[in-house]
PDB file of C-alpha atoms and ligand atoms in Angstrom:
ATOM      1  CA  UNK A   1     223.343  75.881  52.918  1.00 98.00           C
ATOM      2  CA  UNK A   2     221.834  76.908  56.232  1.00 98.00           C
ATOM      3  CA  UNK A   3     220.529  74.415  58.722  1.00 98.00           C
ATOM      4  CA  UNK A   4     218.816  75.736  62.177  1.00 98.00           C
ATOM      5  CA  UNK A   5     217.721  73.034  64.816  1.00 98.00           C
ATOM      6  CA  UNK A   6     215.393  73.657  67.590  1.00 99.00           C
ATOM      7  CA  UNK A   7     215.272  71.944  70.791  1.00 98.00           C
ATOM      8  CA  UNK A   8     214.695  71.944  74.145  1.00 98.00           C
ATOM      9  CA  UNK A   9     218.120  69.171  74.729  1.00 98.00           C
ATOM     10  CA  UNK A  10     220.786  71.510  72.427  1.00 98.00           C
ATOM     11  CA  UNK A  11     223.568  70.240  74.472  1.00 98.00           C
ATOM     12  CA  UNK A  12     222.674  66.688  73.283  1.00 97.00           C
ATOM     13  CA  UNK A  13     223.528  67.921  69.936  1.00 98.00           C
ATOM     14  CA  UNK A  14     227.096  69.590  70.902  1.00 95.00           C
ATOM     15  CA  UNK A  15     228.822  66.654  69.670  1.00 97.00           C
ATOM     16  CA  UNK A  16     227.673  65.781  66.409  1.00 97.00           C
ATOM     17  CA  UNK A  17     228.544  68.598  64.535  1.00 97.00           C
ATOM     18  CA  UNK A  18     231.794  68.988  65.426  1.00 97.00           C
ATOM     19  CA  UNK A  19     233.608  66.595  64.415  1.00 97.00           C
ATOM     20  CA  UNK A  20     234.942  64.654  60.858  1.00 95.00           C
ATOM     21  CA  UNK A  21     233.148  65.476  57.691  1.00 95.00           C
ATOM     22  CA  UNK A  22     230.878  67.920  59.188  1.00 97.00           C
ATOM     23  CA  UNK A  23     233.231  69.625  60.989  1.00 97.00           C
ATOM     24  CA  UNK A  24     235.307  70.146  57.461  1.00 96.00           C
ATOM     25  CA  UNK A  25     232.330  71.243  56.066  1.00 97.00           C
ATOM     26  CA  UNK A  26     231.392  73.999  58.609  1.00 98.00           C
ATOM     27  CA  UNK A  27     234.988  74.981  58.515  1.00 98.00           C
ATOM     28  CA  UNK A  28     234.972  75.692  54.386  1.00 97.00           C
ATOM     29  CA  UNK A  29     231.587  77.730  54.963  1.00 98.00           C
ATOM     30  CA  UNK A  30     230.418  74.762  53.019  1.00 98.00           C
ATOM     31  CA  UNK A  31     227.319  74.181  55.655  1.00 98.00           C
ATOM     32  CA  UNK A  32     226.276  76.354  58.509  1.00 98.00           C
ATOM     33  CA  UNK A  33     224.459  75.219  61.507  1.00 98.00           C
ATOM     34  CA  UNK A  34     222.957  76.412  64.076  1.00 98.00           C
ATOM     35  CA  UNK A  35     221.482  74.526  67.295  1.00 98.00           C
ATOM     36  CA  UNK A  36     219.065  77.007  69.042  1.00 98.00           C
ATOM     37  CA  UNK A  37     217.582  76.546  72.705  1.00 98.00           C
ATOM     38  CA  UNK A  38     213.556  76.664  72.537  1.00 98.00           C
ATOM     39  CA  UNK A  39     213.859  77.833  76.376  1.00 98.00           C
ATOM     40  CA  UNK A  40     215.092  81.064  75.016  1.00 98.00           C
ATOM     41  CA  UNK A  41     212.034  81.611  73.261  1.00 98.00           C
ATOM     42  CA  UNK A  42     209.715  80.941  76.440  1.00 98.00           C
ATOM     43  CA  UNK A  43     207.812  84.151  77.897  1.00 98.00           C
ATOM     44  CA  UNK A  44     207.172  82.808  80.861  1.00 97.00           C
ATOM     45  CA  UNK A  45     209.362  83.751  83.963  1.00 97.00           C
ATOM     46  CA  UNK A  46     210.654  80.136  84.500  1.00 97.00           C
ATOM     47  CA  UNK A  47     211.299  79.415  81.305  1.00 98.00           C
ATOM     48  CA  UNK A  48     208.913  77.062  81.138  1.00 98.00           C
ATOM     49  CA  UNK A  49     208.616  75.055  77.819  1.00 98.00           C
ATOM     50  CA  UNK A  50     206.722  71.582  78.287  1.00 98.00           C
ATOM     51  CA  UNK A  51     203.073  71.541  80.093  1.00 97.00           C
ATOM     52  CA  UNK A  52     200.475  68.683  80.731  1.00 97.00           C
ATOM     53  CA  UNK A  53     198.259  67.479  77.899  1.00 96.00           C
ATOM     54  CA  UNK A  54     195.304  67.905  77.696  1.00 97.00           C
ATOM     55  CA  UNK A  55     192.710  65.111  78.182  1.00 96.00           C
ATOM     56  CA  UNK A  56     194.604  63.690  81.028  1.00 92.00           C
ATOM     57  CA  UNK A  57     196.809  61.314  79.704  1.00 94.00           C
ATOM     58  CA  UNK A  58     200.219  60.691  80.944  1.00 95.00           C
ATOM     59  CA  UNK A  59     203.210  62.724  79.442  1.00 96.00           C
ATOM     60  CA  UNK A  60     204.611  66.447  78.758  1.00 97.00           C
ATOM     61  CA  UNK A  61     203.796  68.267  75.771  1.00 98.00           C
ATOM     62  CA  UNK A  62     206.180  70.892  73.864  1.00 98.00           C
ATOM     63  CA  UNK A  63     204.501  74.094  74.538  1.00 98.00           C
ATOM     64  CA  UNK A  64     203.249  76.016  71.236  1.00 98.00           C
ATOM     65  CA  UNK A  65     204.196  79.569  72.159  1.00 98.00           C
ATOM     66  CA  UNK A  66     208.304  79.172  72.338  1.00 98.00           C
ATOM     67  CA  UNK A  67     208.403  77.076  69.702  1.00 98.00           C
ATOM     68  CA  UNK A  68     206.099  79.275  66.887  1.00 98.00           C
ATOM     69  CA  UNK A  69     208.280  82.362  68.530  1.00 98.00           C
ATOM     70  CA  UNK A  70     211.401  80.660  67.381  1.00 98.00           C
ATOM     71  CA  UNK A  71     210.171  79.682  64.194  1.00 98.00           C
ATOM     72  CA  UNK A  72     209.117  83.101  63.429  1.00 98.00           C
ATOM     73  CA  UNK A  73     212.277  84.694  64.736  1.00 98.00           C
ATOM     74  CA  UNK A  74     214.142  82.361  62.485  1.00 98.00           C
ATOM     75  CA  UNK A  75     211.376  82.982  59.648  1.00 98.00           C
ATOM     76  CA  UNK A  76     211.716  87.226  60.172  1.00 98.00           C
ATOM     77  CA  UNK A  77     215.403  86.718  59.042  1.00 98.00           C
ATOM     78  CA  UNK A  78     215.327  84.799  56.096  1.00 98.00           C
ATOM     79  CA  UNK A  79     213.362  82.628  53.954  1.00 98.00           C
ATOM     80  CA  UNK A  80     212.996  79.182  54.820  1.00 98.00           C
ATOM     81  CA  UNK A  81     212.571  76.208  52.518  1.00 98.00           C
ATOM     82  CA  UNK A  82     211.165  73.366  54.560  1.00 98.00           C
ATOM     83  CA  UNK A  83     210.406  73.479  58.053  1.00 98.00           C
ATOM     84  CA  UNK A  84     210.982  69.872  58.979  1.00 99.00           C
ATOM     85  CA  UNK A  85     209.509  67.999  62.109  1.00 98.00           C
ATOM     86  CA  UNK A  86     210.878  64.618  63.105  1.00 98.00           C
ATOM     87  CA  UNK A  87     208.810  62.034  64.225  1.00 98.00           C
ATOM     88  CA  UNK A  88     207.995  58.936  64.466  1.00 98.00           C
ATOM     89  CA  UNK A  89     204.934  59.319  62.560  1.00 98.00           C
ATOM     90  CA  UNK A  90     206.440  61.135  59.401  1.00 98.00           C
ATOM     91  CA  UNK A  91     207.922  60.251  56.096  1.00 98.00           C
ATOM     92  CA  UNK A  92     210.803  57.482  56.564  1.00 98.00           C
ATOM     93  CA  UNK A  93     213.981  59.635  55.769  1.00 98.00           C
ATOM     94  CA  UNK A  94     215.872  57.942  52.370  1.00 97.00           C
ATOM     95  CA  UNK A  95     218.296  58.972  50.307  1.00 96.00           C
ATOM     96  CA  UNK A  96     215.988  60.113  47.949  1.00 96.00           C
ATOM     97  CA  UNK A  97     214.523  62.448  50.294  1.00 97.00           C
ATOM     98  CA  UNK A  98     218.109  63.521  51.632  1.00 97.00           C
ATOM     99  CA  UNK A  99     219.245  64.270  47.862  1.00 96.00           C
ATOM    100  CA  UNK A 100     215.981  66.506  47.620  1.00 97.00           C
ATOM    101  CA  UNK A 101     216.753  68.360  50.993  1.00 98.00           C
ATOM    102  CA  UNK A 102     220.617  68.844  49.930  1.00 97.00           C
ATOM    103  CA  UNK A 103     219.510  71.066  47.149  1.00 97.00           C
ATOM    104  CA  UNK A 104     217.842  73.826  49.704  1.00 98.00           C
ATOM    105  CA  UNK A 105     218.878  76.668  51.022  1.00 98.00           C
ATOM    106  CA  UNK A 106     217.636  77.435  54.463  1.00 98.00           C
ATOM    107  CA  UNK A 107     215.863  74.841  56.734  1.00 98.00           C
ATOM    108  CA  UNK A 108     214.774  74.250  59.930  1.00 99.00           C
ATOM    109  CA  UNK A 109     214.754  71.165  62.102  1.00 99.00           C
ATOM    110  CA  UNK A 110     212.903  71.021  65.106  1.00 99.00           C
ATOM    111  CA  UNK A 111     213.051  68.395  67.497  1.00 98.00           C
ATOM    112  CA  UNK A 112     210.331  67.366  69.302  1.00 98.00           C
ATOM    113  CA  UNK A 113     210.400  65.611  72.980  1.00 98.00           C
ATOM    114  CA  UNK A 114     208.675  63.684  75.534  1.00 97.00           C
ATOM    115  CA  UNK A 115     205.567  63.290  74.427  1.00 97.00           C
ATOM    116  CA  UNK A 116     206.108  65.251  71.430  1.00 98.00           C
ATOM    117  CA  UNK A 117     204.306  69.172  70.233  1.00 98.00           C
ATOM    118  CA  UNK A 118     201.616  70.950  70.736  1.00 98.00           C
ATOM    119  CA  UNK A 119     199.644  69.784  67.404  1.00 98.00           C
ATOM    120  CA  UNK A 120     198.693  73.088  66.466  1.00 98.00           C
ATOM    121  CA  UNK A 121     202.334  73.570  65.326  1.00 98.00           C
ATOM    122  CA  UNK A 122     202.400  70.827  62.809  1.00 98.00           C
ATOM    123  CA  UNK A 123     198.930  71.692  61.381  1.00 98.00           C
ATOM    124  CA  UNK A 124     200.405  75.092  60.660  1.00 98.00           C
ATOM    125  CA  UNK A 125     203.738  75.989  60.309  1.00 98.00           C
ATOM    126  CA  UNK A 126     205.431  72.690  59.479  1.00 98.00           C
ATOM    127  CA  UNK A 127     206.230  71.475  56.259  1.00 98.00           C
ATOM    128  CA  UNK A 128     207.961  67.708  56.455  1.00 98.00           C
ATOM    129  CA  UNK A 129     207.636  65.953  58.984  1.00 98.00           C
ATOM    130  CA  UNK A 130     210.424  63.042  58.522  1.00 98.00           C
ATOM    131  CA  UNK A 131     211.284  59.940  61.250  1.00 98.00           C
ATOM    132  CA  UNK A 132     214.256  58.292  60.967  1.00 98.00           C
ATOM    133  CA  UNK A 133     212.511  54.609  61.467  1.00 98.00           C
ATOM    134  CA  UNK A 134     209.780  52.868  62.929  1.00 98.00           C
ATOM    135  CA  UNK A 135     210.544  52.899  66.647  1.00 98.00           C
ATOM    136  CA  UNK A 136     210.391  55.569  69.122  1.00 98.00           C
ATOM    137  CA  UNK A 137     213.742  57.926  70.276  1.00 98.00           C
ATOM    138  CA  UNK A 138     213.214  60.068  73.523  1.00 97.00           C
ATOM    139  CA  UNK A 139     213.743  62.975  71.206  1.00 98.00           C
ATOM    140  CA  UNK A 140     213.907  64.373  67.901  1.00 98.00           C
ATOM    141  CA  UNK A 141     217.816  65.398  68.392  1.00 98.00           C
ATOM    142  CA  UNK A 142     219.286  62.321  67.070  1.00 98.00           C
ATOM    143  CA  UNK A 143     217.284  62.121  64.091  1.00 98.00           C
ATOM    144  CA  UNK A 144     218.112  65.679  63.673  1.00 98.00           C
ATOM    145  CA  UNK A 145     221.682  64.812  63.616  1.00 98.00           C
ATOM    146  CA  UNK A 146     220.966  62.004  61.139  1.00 98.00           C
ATOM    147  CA  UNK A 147     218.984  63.945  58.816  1.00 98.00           C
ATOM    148  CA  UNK A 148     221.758  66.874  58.775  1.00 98.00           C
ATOM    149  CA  UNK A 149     224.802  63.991  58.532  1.00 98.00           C
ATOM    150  CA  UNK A 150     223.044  62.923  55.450  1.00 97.00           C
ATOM    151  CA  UNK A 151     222.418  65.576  54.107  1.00 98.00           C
ATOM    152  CA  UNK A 152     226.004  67.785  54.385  1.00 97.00           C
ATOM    153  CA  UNK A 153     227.872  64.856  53.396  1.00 95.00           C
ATOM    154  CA  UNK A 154     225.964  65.610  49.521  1.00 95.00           C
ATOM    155  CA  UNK A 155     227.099  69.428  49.631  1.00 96.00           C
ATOM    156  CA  UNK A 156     229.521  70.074  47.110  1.00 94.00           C
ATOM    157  CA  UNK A 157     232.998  70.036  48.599  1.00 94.00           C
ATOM    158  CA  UNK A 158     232.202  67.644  51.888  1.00 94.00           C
ATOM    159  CA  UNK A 159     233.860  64.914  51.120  1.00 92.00           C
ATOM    160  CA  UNK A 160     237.135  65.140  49.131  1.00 80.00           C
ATOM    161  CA  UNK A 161     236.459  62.567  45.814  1.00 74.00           C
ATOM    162  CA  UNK A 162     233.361  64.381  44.575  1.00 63.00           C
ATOM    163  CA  UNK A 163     232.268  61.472  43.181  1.00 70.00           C
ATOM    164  CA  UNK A 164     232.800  59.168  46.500  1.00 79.00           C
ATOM    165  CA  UNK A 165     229.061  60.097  47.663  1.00 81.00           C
ATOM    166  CA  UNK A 166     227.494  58.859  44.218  1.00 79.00           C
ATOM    167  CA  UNK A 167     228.797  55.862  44.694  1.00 79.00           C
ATOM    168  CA  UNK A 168     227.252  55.145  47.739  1.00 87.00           C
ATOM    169  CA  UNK A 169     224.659  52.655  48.623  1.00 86.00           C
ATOM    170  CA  UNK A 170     221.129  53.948  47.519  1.00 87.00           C
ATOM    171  CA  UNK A 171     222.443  56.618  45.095  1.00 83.00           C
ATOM    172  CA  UNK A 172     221.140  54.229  42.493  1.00 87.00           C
ATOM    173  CA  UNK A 173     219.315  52.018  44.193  1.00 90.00           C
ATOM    174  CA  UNK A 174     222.198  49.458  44.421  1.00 94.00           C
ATOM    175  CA  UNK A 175     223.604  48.955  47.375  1.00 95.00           C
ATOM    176  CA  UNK A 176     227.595  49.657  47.671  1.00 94.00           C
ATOM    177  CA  UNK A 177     230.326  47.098  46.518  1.00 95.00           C
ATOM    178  CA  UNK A 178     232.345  45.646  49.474  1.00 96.00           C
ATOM    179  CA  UNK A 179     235.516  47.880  50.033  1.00 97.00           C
ATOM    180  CA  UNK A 180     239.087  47.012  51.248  1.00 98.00           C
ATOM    181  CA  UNK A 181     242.064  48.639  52.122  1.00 97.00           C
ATOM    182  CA  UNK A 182     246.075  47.150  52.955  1.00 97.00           C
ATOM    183  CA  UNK A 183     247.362  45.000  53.417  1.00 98.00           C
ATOM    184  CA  UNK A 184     246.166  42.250  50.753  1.00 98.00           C
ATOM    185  CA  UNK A 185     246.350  39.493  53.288  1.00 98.00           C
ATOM    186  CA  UNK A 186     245.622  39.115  56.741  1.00 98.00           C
ATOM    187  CA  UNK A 187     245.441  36.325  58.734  1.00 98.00           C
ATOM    188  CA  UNK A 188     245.583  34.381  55.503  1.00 98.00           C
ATOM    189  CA  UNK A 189     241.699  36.332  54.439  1.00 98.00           C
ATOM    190  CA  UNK A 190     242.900  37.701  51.016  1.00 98.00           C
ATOM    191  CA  UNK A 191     241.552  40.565  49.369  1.00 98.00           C
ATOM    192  CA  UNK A 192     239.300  39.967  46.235  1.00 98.00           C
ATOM    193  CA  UNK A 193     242.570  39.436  43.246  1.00 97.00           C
ATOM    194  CA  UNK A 194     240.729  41.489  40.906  1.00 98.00           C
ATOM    195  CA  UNK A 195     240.848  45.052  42.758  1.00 98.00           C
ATOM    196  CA  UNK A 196     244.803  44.276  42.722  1.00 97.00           C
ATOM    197  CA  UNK A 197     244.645  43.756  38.937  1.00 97.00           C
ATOM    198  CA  UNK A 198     245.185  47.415  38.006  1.00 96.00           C
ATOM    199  CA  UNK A 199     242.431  46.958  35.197  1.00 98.00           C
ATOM    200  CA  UNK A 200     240.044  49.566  35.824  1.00 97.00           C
ATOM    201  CA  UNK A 201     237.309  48.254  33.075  1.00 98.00           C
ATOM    202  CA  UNK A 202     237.447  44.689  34.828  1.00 98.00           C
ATOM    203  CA  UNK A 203     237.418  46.734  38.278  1.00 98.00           C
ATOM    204  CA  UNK A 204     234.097  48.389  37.992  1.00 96.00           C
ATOM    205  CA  UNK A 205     232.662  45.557  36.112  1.00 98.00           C
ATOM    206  CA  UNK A 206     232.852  43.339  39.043  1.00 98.00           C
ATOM    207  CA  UNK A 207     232.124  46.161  41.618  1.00 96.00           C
ATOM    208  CA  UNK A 208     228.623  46.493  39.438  1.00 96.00           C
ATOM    209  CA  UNK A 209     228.284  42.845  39.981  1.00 97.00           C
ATOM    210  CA  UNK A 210     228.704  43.032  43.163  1.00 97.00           C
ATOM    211  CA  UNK A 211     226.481  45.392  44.027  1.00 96.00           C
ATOM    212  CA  UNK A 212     223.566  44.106  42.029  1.00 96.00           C
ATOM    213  CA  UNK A 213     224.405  40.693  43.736  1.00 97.00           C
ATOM    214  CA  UNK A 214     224.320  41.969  47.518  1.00 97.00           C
ATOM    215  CA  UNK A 215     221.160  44.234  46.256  1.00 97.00           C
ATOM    216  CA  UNK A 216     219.525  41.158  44.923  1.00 97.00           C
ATOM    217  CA  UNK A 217     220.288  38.855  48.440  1.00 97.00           C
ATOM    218  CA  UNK A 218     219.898  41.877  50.787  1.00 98.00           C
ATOM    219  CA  UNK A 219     217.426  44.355  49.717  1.00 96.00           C
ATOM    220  CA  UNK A 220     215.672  42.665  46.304  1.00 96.00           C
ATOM    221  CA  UNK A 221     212.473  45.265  46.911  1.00 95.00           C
ATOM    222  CA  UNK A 222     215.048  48.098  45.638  1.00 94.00           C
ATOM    223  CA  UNK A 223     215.259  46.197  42.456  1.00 93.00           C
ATOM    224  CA  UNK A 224     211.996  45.707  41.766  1.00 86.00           C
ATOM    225  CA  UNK A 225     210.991  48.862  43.216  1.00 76.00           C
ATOM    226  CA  UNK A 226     213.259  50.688  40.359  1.00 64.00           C
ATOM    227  CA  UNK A 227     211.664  48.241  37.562  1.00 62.00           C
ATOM    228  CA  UNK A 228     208.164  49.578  39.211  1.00 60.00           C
ATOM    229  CA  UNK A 229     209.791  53.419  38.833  1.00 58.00           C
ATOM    230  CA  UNK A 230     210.723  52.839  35.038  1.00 54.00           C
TER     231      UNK A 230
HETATM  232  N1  SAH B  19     204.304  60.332  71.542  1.00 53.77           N
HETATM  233  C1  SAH B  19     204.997  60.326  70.285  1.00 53.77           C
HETATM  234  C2  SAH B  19     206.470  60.014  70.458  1.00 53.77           C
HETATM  235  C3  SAH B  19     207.220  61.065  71.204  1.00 53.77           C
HETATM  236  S1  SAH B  19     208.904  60.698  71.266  1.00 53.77           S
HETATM  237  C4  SAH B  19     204.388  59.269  69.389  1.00 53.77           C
HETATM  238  O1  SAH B  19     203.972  58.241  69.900  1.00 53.77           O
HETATM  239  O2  SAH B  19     204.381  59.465  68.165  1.00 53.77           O
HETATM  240  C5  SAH B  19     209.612  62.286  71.551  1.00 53.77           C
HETATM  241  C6  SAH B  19     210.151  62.989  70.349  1.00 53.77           C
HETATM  242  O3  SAH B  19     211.221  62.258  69.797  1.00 53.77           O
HETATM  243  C7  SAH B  19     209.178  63.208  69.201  1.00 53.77           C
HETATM  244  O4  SAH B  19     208.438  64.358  69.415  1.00 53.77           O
HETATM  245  C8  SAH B  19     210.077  63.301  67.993  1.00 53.77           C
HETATM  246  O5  SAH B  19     210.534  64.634  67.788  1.00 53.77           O
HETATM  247  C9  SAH B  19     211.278  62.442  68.396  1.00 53.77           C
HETATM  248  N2  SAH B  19     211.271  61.112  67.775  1.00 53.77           N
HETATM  249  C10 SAH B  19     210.980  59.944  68.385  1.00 53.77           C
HETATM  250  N3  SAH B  19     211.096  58.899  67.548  1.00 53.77           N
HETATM  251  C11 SAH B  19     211.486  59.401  66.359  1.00 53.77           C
HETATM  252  C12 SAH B  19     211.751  58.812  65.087  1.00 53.77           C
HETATM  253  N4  SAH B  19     211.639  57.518  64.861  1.00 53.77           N
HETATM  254  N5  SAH B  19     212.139  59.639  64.080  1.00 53.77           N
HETATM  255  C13 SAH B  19     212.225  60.977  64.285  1.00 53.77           C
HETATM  256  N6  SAH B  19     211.978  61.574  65.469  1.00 53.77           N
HETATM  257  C14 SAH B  19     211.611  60.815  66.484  1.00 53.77           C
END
């Protein structure tokens, strides 16, 4: 899977990518990714990519001409599946939507920032536009680092038990059983005797409880959500 990122901050995304899980799975070819400047794009001599908005109102606007040259740089080398904006506006991002992403080949995740795009770019040449929750981030490069995180941690081969990200919260709308690791006691706070037991059967039984009790006090809309689904 290819994933290009557009933005006008790319240092703010030097981090991210480069460390842990996604690091590993750049590293095994797994996942590429790419985190493009929009200033190279610009035609004008200063590089200019943000302007004032029309109607008067307070607040820079993303330019449309770097931006749809980027995208159609981008576009004249391969084929792209979704061209995803993030905003606040757009679908909430889920797991659901991250599983259907995670199956692509090539996207594209532009970022927008301070007071967002030139519309003209959403109305044609966008084709998701996804925020990451309902309150507003100074730019779209965190929630592109979100979106990616959830989605390269699904690729085949990212994380090292295949079957670790399946049994993560949301996978079926149940949220996760609690987890623990050594030692058994600490400070006299014992781990649940059951995951010492050794009985596998009796182990996922109560981790299946578990999660459909902490679904049920946490999150009951997933729960009746999936009865709603069925
Ligand atoms: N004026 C816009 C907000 C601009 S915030 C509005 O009121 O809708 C600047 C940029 O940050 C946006 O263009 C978007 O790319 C990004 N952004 C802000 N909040 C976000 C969120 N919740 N999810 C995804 N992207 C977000």
């Amino acid at each position: 899977m290819r994933i290009d990122i557009l933005s006008v901050v790319p240092q703010l995304l030097e981090s991210p990518f480069n460390h842990s899980i996604i690091k590993r799975a750049r590293a095994k070819n797994i996942v590429e990714i790419y985190v493009h400047d929009i200033r190279e794009f610009s035609a004008s001599r200063h590089k200019q990519v943000d302007d004032y908005q029309y109607g008067g109102n307070s607040g820079m606007v993303l330019m449309i001409q770097p931006i749809y040259d980027a995208i159609l740089h981008l576009k004249s080398q391969r084929e792209y599946d979704s061209i995803i904006y993030t905003s606040p506006d757009g679908e909430l991002l889920t797991q659901k939507k991250s599983n259907y992403l995670s199956v692509q080949t090539n996207i594209i995740i532009l970022c927008g920032h301070y007071k967002g795009i030139d519309h003209r770019i959403r109305e044609h040449l966008i084709t998701e536009e996804i925020s990451i929750g309902d309150y507003v981030l100074s730019g779209g490069e965190l929630a592109a680092a979100v979106i990616t995180d959830s989605i390269v941690r699904l690729l085949p081969g990212a994380i090292s038990d295949e079957t670790s990200a399946l049994s993560d919260s949301f996978q079926d709308d149940l949220l996760a059983a609690p987890v623990y690791t050594r030692p058994a006691e600490f400070n006299g706070w014992s781990v649940p005797e059951i995951l010492l037991s050794g009985n596998f059967k009796k182990i996922e039984q109560w981790q299946m409880e578990q999660s459909l009790i902490r679904t049920a006090k946490l999150r009951p809309n997933l729960l009746s959500d999936k009865s709603a689904d069925e």
